[in-house]
């Protein structure tokens, strides 16, 4: 049989959030390629070889996966969440573009998964009911000036902002800096969500004000998705549980009017 490559989204954690199509791709694979902790989530199976690699070696992992598929293997490259969101699908296509021209005849399929911001939004209520965007705070692959320029632009546009990769041991201050920037455009009581390990046994959802979030930035970690509300985003208090957070679908004020005089 000729080889093929499927880039599979595992979803945010629990198996019930894995699509049947993603599960089928995992069942059919002879070779599973990915970052170790993601591969650990795929049960071992006779006839399937796992190729674990480190987090930072996405391009060489993609080269390896393409070479395996070119040699006739049924390869599944695994990613947490959705494989196209700050994850392996882009690395595979980058490797394909710069790699052996023969690789272009390999059938490549991307199997979508539930991305972290959708799982987090569902837990919180409906914070993504209006316009929103996603930004990775990691400056491993782009300069910090690019991150801040984009943040300023989307804050001025009054979008709900989902921050992936908010903080790590090597990047301890970026989340605090991003929230300080947000405070120049948003009210101090704007809702900010810290959604950690959503769907897993150690999940937590905290709904804070922007002022609290600035103080608490150090409590976020690599498994946290941070969501900053837009001007219209609101909280509905309830007893014994975090408030619901939602963004109404209708908008009446122009974003320019919202941000003017506060920048
Ligand atoms: N492809 C993944 C994102 C990879 S970037 C996806 O679509 O979800 C890794 C970042 O995703 C983490 O730093 C965190 O911000 C977020 N993340 C991944 N899984 C998460 C989960 N279960 N709960 C909250 N955030 C998560």
Short mmCIF file of C-alpha atoms and ligand atoms in Angstrom, two decimals, residues 12-13 38 79-83 85-87 114-116 163-166 195-200 221-225, ligand 1:
data_model
loop_
_atom_site.label_atom_id
_atom_site.label_comp_id
_atom_site.label_asym_id
_atom_site.label_seq_id
_atom_site.Cartn_x
_atom_site.Cartn_y
_atom_site.Cartn_z
CA UNK A 12 -7.93 19.37 24.59
CA UNK A 13 -7.75 16.23 26.67
CA UNK A 38 0.59 13.92 23.18
CA UNK A 79 -1.20 17.43 18.04
CA UNK A 80 -3.18 18.53 21.09
CA UNK A 81 -6.37 20.47 20.35
CA UNK A 82 -6.63 21.28 16.66
CA UNK A 83 -3.51 20.48 14.61
CA UNK A 85 -3.91 26.03 15.57
CA UNK A 86 -0.35 26.88 16.68
CA UNK A 87 0.57 23.26 16.03
CA UNK A 114 -11.50 20.93 19.37
CA UNK A 115 -9.06 23.74 19.98
CA UNK A 116 -8.37 25.00 23.52
CA UNK A 163 -3.99 34.06 24.40
CA UNK A 164 -2.37 30.68 23.74
CA UNK A 165 1.05 29.83 25.23
CA UNK A 166 0.63 32.62 27.81
CA UNK A 195 -8.88 28.37 31.73
CA UNK A 196 -6.44 25.67 32.75
CA UNK A 197 -6.23 22.04 31.54
CA UNK A 198 -9.83 22.19 30.35
CA UNK A 199 -11.36 18.74 29.97
CA UNK A 200 -8.71 17.04 32.10
CA UNK A 221 1.05 28.16 33.30
CA UNK A 222 1.65 26.39 30.00
CA UNK A 223 -1.66 24.51 30.29
CA UNK A 224 -3.63 27.76 30.65
CA UNK A 225 -5.56 29.60 27.99
N1 LIG B 1 -3.09 23.02 18.97
C1 LIG B 1 -3.49 23.39 20.30
C2 LIG B 1 -2.73 24.60 20.82
C3 LIG B 1 -1.25 24.40 20.96
S1 LIG B 1 -0.46 25.75 21.73
C4 LIG B 1 -4.99 23.65 20.34
O1 LIG B 1 -5.61 23.75 19.27
O2 LIG B 1 -5.56 23.76 21.44
C5 LIG B 1 -0.49 25.21 23.45
C6 LIG B 1 -1.38 26.12 24.26
O3 LIG B 1 -2.75 25.75 24.08
C7 LIG B 1 -1.17 26.04 25.77
O4 LIG B 1 -0.07 26.85 26.19
C8 LIG B 1 -2.51 26.59 26.28
O5 LIG B 1 -2.55 28.00 26.15
C9 LIG B 1 -3.48 26.01 25.26
N2 LIG B 1 -4.10 24.75 25.71
C10 LIG B 1 -3.92 23.53 25.17
N3 LIG B 1 -4.70 22.60 25.80
C11 LIG B 1 -5.41 23.29 26.74
C12 LIG B 1 -6.42 22.91 27.69
N4 LIG B 1 -6.85 21.64 27.81
N5 LIG B 1 -6.93 23.87 28.51
C13 LIG B 1 -6.52 25.17 28.39
N6 LIG B 1 -5.58 25.57 27.49
C14 LIG B 1 -5.03 24.64 26.69
#
